[in-house]
Tab-separated table of C-alpha atoms in Angstrom:
chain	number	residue	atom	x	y	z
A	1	UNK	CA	-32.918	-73.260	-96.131
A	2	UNK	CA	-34.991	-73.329	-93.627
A	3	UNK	CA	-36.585	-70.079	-92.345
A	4	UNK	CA	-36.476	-70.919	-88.776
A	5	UNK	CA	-32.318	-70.709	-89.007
A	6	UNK	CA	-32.322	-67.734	-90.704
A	7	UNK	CA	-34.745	-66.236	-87.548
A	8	UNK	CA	-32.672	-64.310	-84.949
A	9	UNK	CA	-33.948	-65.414	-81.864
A	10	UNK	CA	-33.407	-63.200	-78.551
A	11	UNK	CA	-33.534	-64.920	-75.388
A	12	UNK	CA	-33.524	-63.433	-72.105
A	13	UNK	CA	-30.271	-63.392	-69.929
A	14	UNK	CA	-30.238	-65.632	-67.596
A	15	UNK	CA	-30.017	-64.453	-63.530
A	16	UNK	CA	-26.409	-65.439	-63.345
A	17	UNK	CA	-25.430	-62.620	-66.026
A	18	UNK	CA	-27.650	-60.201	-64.801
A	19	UNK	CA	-26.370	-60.075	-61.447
A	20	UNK	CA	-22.417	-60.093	-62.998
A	21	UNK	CA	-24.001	-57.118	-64.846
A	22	UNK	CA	-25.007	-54.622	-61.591
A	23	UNK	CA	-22.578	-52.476	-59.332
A	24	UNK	CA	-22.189	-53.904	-55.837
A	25	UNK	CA	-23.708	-51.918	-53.109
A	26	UNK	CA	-21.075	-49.637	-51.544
A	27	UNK	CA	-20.132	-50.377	-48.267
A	28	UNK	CA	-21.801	-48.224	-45.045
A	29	UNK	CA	-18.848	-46.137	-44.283
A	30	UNK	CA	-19.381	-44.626	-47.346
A	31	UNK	CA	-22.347	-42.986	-45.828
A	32	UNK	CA	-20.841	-41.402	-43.075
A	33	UNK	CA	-19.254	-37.788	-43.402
A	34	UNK	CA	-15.554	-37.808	-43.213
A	35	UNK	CA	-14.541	-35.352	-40.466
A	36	UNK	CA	-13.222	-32.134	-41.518
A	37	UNK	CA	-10.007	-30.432	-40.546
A	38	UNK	CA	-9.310	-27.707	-37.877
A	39	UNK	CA	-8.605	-24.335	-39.456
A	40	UNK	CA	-4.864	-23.266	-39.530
A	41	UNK	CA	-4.273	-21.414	-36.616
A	42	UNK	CA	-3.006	-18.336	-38.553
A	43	UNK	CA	-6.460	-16.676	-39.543
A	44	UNK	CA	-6.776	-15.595	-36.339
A	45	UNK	CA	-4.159	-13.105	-37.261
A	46	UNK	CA	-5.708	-12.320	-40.844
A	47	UNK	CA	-9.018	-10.855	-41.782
A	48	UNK	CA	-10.577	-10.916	-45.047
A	49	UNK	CA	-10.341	-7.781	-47.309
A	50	UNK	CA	-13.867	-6.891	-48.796
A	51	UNK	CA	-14.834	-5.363	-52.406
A	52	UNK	CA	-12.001	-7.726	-53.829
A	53	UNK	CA	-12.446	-10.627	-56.625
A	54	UNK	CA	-13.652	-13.578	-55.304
A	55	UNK	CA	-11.990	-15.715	-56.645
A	56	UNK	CA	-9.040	-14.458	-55.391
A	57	UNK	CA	-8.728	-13.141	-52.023
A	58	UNK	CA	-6.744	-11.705	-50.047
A	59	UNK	CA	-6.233	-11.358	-46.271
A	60	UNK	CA	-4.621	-8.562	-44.398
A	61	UNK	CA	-2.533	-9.112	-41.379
A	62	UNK	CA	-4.030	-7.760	-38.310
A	63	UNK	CA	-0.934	-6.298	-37.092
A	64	UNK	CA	0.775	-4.744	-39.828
A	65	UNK	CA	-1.440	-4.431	-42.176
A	66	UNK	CA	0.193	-5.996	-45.207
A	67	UNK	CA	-2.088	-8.409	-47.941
A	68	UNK	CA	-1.517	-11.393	-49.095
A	69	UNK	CA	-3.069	-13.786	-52.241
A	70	UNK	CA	-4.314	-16.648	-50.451
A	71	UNK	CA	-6.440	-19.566	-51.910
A	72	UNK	CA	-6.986	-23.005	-51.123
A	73	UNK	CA	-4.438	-23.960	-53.590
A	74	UNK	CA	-1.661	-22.112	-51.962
A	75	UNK	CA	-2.098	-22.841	-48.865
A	76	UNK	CA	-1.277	-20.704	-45.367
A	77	UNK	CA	2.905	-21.203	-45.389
A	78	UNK	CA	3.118	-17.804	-47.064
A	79	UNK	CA	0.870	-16.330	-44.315
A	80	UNK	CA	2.522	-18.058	-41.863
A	81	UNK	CA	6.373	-17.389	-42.960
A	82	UNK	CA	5.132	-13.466	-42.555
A	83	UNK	CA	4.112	-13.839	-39.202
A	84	UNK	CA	7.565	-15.786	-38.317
A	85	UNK	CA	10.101	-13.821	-40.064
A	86	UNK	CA	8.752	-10.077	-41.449
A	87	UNK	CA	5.611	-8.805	-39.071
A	88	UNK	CA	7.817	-6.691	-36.451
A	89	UNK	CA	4.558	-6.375	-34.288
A	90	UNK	CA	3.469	-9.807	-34.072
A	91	UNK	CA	3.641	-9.831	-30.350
A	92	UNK	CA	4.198	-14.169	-30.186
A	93	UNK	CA	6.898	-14.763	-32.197
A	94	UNK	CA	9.111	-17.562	-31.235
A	95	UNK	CA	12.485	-16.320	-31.232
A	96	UNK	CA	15.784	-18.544	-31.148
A	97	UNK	CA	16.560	-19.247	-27.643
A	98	UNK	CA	20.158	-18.798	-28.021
A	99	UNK	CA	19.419	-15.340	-30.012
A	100	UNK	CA	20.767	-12.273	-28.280
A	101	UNK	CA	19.630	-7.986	-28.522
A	102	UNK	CA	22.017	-5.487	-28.196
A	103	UNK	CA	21.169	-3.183	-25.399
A	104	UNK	CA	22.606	-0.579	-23.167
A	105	UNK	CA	22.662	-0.896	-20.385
A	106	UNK	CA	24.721	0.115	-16.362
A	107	UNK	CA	26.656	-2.882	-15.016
A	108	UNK	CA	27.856	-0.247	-11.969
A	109	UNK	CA	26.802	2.652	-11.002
A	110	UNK	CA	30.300	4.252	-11.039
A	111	UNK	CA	30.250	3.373	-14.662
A	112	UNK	CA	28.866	5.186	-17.530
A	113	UNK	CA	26.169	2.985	-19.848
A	114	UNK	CA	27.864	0.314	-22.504
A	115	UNK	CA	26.364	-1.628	-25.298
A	116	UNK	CA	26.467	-5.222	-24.629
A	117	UNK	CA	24.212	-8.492	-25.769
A	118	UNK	CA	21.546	-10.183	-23.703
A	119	UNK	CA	19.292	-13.184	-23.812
A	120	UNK	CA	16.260	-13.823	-22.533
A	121	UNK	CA	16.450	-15.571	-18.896
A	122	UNK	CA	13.478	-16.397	-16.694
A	123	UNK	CA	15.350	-17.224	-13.767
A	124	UNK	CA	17.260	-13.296	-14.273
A	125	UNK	CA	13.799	-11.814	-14.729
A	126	UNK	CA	12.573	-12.916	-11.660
A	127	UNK	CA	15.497	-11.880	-9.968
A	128	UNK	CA	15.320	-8.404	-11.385
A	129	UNK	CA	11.516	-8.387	-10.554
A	130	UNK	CA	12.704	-8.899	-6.813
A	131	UNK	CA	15.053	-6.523	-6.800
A	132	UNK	CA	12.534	-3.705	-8.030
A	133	UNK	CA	10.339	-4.212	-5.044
A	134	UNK	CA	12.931	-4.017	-2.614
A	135	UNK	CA	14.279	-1.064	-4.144
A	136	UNK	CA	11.535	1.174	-4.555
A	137	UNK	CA	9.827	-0.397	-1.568
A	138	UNK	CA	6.834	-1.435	-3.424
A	139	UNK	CA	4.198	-4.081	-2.285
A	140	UNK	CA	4.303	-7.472	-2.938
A	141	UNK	CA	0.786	-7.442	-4.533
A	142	UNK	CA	2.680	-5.283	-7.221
A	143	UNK	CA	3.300	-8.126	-9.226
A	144	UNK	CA	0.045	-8.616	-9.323
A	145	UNK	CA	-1.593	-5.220	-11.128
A	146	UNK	CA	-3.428	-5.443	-14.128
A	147	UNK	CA	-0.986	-2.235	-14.907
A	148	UNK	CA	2.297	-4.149	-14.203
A	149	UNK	CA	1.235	-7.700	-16.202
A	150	UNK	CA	-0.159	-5.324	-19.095
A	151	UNK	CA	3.515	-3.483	-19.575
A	152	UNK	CA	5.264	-6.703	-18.969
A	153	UNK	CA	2.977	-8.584	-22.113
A	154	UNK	CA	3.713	-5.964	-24.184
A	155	UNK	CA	7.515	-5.531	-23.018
A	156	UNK	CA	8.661	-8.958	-22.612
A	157	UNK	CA	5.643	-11.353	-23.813
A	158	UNK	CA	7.595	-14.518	-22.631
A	159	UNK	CA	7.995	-13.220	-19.310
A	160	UNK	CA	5.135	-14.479	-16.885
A	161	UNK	CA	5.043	-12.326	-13.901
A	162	UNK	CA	4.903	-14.033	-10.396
A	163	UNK	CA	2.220	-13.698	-7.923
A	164	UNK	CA	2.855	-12.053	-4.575
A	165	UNK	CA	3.928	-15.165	-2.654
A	166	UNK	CA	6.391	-16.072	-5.389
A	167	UNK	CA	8.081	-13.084	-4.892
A	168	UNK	CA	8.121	-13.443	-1.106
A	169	UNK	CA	9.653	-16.203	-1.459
A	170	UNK	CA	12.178	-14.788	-4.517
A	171	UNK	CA	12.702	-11.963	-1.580
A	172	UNK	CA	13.660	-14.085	0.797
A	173	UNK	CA	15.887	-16.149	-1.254
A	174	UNK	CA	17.439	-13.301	-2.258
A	175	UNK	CA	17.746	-11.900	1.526
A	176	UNK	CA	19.637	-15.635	2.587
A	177	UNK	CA	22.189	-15.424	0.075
A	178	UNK	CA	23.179	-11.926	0.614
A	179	UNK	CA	23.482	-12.703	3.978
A	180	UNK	CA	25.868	-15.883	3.397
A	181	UNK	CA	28.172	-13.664	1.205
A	182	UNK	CA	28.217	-10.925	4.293
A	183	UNK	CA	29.559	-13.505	6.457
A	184	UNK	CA	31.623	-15.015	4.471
A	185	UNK	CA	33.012	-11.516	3.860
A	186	UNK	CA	33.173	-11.195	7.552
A	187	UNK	CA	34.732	-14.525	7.739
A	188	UNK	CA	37.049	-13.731	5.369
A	189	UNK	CA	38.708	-10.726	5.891
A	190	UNK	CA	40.339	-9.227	9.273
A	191	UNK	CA	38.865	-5.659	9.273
A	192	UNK	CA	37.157	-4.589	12.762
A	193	UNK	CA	33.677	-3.205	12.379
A	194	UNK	CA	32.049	-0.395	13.978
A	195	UNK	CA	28.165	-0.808	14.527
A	196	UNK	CA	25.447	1.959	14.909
A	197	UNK	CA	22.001	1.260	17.147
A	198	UNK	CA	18.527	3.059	16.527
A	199	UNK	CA	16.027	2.420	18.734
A	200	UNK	CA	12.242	4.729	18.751
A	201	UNK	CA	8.959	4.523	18.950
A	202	UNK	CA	6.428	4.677	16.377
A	203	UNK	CA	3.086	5.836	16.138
A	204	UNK	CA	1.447	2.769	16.927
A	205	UNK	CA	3.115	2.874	19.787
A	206	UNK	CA	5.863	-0.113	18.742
A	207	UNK	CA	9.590	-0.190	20.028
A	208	UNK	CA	12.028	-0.774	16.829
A	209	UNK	CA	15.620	-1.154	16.866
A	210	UNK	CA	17.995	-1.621	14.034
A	211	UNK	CA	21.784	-2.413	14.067
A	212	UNK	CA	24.156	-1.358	11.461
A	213	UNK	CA	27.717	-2.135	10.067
A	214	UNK	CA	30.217	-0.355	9.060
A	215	UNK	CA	33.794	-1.318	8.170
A	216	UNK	CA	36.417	-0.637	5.134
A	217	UNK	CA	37.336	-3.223	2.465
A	218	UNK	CA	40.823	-3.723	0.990
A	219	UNK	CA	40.447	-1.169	-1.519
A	220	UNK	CA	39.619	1.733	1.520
A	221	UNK	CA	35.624	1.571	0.476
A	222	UNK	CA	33.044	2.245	3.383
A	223	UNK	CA	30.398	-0.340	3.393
A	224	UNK	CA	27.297	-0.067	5.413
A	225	UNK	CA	24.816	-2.891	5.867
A	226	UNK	CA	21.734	-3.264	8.308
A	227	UNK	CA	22.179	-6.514	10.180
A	228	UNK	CA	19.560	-6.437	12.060
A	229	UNK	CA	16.037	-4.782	12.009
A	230	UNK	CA	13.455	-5.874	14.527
A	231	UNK	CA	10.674	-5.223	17.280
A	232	UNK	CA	11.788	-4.780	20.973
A	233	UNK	CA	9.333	-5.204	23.932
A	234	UNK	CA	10.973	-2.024	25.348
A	235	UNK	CA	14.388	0.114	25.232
A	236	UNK	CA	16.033	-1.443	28.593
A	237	UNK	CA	19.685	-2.113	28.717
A	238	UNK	CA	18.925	-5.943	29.238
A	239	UNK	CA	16.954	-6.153	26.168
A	240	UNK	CA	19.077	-4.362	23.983
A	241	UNK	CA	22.261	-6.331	25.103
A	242	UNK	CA	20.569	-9.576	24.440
A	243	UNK	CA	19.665	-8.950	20.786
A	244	UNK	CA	22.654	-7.247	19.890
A	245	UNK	CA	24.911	-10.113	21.571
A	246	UNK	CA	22.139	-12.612	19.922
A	247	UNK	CA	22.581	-10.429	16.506
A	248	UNK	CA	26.661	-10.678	17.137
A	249	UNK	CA	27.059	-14.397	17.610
A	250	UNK	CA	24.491	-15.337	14.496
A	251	UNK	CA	27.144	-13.149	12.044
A	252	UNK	CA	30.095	-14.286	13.711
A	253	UNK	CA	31.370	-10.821	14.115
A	254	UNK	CA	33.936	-10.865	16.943
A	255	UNK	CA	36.313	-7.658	15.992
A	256	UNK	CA	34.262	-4.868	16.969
A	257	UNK	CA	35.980	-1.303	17.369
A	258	UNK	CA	32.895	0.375	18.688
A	259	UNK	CA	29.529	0.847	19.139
A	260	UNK	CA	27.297	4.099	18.692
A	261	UNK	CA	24.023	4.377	21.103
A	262	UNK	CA	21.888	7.469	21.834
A	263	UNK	CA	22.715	9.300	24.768
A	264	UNK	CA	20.928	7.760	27.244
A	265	UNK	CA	21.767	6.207	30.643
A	266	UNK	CA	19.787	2.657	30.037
A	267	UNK	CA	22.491	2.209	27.180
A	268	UNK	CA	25.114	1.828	29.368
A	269	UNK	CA	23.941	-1.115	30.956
A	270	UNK	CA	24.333	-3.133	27.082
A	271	UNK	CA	27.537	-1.219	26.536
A	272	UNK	CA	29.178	-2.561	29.534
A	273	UNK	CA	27.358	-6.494	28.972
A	274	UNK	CA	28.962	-5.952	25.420
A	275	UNK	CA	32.484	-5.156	26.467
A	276	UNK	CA	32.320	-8.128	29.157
A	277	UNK	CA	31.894	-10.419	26.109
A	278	UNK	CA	34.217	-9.010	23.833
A	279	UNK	CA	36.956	-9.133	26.473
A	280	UNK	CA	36.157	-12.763	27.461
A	281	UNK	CA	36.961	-13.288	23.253
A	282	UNK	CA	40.339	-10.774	23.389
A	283	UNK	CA	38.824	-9.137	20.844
A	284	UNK	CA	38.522	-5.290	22.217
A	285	UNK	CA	40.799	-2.200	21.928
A	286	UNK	CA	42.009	-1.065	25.304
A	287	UNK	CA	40.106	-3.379	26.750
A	288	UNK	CA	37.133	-1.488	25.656
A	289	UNK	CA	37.727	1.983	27.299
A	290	UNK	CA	36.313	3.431	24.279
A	291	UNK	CA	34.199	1.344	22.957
A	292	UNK	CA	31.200	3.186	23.714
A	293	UNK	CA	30.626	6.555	21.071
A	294	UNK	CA	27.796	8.696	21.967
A	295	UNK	CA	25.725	9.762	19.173
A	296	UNK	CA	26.739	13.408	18.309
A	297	UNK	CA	23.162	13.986	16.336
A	298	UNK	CA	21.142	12.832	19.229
A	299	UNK	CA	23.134	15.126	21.569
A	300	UNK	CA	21.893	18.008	19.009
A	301	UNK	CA	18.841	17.253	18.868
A	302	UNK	CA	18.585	17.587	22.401
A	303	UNK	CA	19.978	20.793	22.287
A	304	UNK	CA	17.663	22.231	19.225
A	305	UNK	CA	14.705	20.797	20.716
A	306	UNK	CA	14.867	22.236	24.019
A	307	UNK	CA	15.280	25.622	22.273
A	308	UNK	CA	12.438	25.092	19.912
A	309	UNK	CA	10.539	24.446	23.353
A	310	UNK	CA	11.483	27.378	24.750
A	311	UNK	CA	9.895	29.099	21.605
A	312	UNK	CA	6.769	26.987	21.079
A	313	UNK	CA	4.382	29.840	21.186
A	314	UNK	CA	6.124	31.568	18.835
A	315	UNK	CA	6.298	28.518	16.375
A	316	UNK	CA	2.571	27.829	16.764
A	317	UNK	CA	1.890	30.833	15.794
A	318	UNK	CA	3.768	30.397	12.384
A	319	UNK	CA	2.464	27.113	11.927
A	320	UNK	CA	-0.911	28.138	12.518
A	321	UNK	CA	-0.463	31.110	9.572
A	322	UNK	CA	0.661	28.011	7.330
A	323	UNK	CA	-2.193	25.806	8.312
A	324	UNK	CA	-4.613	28.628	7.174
A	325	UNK	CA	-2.701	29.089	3.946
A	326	UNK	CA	-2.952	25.769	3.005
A	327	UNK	CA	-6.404	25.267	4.670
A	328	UNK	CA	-8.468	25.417	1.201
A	329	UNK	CA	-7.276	25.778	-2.558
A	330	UNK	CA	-8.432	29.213	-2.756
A	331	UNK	CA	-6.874	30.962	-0.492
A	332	UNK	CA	-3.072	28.996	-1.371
A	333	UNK	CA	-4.175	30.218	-4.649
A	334	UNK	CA	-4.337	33.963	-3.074
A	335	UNK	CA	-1.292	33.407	-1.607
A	336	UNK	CA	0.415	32.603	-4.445
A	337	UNK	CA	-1.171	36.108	-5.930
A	338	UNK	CA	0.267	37.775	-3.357
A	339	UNK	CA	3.747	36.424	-3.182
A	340	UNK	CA	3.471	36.863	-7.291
A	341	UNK	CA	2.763	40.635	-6.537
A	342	UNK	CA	5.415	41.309	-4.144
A	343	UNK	CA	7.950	39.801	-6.576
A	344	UNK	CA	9.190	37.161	-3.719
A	345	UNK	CA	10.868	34.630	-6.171
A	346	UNK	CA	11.017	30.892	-4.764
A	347	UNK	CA	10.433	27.961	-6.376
A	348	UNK	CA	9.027	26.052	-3.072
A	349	UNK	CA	6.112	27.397	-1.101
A	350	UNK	CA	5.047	27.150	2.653
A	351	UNK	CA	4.584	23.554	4.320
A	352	UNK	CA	3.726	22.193	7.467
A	353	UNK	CA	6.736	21.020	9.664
A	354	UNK	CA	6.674	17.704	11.482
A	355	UNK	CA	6.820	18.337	15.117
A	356	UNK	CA	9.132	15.712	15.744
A	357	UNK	CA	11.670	16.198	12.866
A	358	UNK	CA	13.301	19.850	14.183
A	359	UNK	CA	15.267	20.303	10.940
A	360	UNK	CA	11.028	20.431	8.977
A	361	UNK	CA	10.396	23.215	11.885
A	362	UNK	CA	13.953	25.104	10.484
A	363	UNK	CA	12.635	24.920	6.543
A	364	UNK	CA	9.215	25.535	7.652
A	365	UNK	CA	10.519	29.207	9.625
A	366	UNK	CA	13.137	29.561	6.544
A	367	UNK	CA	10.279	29.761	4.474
A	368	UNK	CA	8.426	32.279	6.540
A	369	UNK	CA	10.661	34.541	6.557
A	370	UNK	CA	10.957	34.359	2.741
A	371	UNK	CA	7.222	34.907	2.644
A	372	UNK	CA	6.762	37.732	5.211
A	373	UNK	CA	5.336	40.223	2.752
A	374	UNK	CA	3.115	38.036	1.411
A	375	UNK	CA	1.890	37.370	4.994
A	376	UNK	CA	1.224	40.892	5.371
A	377	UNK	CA	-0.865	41.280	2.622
A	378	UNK	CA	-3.006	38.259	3.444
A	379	UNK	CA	-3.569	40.433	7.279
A	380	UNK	CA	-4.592	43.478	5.624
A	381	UNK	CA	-7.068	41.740	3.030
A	382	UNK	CA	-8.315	38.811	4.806
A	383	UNK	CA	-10.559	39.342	7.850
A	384	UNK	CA	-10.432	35.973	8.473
A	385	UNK	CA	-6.954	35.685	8.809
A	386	UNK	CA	-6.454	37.246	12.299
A	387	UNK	CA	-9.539	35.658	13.430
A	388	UNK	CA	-8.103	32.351	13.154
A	389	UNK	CA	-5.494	32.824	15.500
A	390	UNK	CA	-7.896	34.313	18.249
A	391	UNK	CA	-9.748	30.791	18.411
A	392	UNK	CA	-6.948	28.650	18.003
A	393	UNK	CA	-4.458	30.515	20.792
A	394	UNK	CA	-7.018	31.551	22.717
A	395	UNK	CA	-7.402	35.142	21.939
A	396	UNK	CA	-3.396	35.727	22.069
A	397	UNK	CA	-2.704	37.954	18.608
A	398	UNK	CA	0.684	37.747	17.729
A	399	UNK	CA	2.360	40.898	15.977
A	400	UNK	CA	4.125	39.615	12.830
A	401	UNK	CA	6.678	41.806	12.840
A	402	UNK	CA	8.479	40.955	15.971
A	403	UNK	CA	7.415	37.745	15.681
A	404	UNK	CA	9.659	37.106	12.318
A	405	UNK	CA	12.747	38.912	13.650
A	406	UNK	CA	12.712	36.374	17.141
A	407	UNK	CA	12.293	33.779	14.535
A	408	UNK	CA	15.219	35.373	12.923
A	409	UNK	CA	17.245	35.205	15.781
A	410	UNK	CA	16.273	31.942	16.492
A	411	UNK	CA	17.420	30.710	13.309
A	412	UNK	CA	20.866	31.399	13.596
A	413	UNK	CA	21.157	28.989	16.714
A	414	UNK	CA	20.054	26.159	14.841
């Protein structure tokens, strides 16, 4: 045989089957890093627990403070189904709208409190919200406190407090449809009304007057509402008839049985524009003959004052002893001591009266009297005491004594 067959011979591949031999290039995308995924929102509510196995960790909610296993295996639905359903602090839990709490709560005053169920209610909120500043007379830049929003996020997190000129407006919403169901109850309903004026001056020197309503429903309840609150250029008859009629006409009250003024003469000039109109509308009682009620408390306060007048040195005098009292912390403190000392129980003690509000003079000269020992020690161990009268009444002492028993007197005229 020949040697040459028996020869294996090796020959190199050819291009073809080298190039079916090699991996294709991968493509360029492959290059390119695939972006990664957000984390879950829920570890912002979980920290890590240290010192633990690493390869298994836990995380402790922030809130409560319970663990949990987590890995990447698992996944975060047992982390988040805690946060939904058994954390009772998580403070943004997404409750089921139509879900109601048991609360008590007053529907009417009159009534005592009664359990009944609620759901959440923007619109309600807000409502509420504008009733609280009306009611406790707060401003409108309430709503706007760091204090107030704090309380309400930790209160009622889905409640989003207004700003102030949302609530204005809330107010005044409010303010229009009480109105329309006042005349409508007006409307409505045949019962004459008796109105009260108030007309002063305050201390910026502004003229005010305010009209009021009063009238019994069907079941014999007395309502009162202020119709009308505004500024008046002065307190002439003209200009008080005008905005009353004015005030009249807009509520479409035509039954009036009468109206109360002050007792002054420039009143009398509205009372008699008012029963002119009210007669042209056959709407008065005996043609109006008594239409007109004086105010009894004005009348008093006529009276009172022109006594306290008569008495004003005497008054000062008291009134200065209270201003020195209450002059500096330490010497209210002494006072105290004293009154302590001569066992004079009370659980109020001396204040300044208002000079304008006579019935503050009365509780200021009640007091006194109360106090008249303690008074007595202040002369004998305070130099100071008498002094301050001599400069402030120009050198005029007053003798205690006979000074508290006219005071006395006085007392039982008002």
């Amino acid at each position: 045989m020949d040697s040459g067959n028996d020869t294996e011979t090796h020959s190199a591949p050819s291009e073809s089957a080298a190039s079916a031999s090699l991996l294709p290039f991968p493509p360029s995308s492959l290059g390119e890093k695939k972006p990664s995924r957000k984390p879950s929102m829920v570890w912002d509510h979980y920290e890590k627990m240290e010192n633990l196995d690493l390869h298994n960790p836990r995380y402790k909610c922030k809130y409560c403070g319970v663990d949990y296993a987590c890995n990447s295996k698992y996944g975060t639905n047992t982390l988040l189904n805690h946060l939904n359903h058994h954390c009772k602090k998580y403070p943004y839990r997404v409750q089921d709208k139509k879900q109601k709490i048991l609360t008590f709560g007053v529907q009417n005053e009159s009534d005592g409190s009664n359990l009944f169920a609620i759901g959440f209610n923007k619109e309600a909120c807000r409502l509420a919200c504008a009733k609280m500043i009306i009611l406790n007379e707060l401003p409108f830049s309430f709503v706007e406190g760091r204090g107030f929003r704090m309380f309400c996020n930790v209160a009622c997190p889905k409640f989003d407090p207004s700003s102030r000129r949302t609530i204005v407006r809330d107010i005044y919403a409010l303010y229009l449809d009480e109105k329309l169901q006042l005349k409508n109850t007006f409307s409505l309903n045949c019962q004459r009304i008796s109105l009260t004026t108030d007309t002063w001056t305050s201390i910026q020197n502004i003229n005010y007057m305010s009209l009021t309503a009063h009238y019994i429903d069907s079941n014999w309840m007395l309502h009162k509402w202020i119709l009308n609150f505004c500024v008046i250029p002065n307190h002439k008859g003209e200009t008080i008839e005008k905005l009353i009629g004015n005030c009249l006409y807009e509520w479409g009250i035509e039954r009036v049985f009468t109206i109360t003024f002050d007792n002054a003469s420039a009143n009398n000039v509205a009372i008699e524009y008012i029963k002119r109109k009210l007669n042209n509308w056959k709407r008065c009682v005996l043609d109006g003959d008594h239409l007109h009620i004086r105010c009894c408390a004005h009348i008093v306060n006529l009276i009172v004052s022109e006594r306290l007048r008569e008495a004003h040195d005497f008054i000062a005098s008291i009134r200065n002893a209270v201003r020195y009292v209450r002059s500096s912390p330490a010497r209210l403190q002494k006072f105290k001591e004293y009154a302590a000392q001569e066992k004079i129980e009370s659980n109020s003690l001396m204040f300044l009266d208002v000079s304008t509000r006579w019935n503050s003079t009365y509780l200021m000269l009640e007091a006194a009297l109360k106090f008249q020992k303690a008074f007595e020690r202040l002369e004998d161990d305070d130099g100071h005491y008498l002094s301050y009268f001599r400069e402030d009444d120009g050198g005029r002492k007053k003798d205690l004594d006979h000074l508290i028993l006219l005071i006395g007197t006085m007392l039982l005229f008002l």
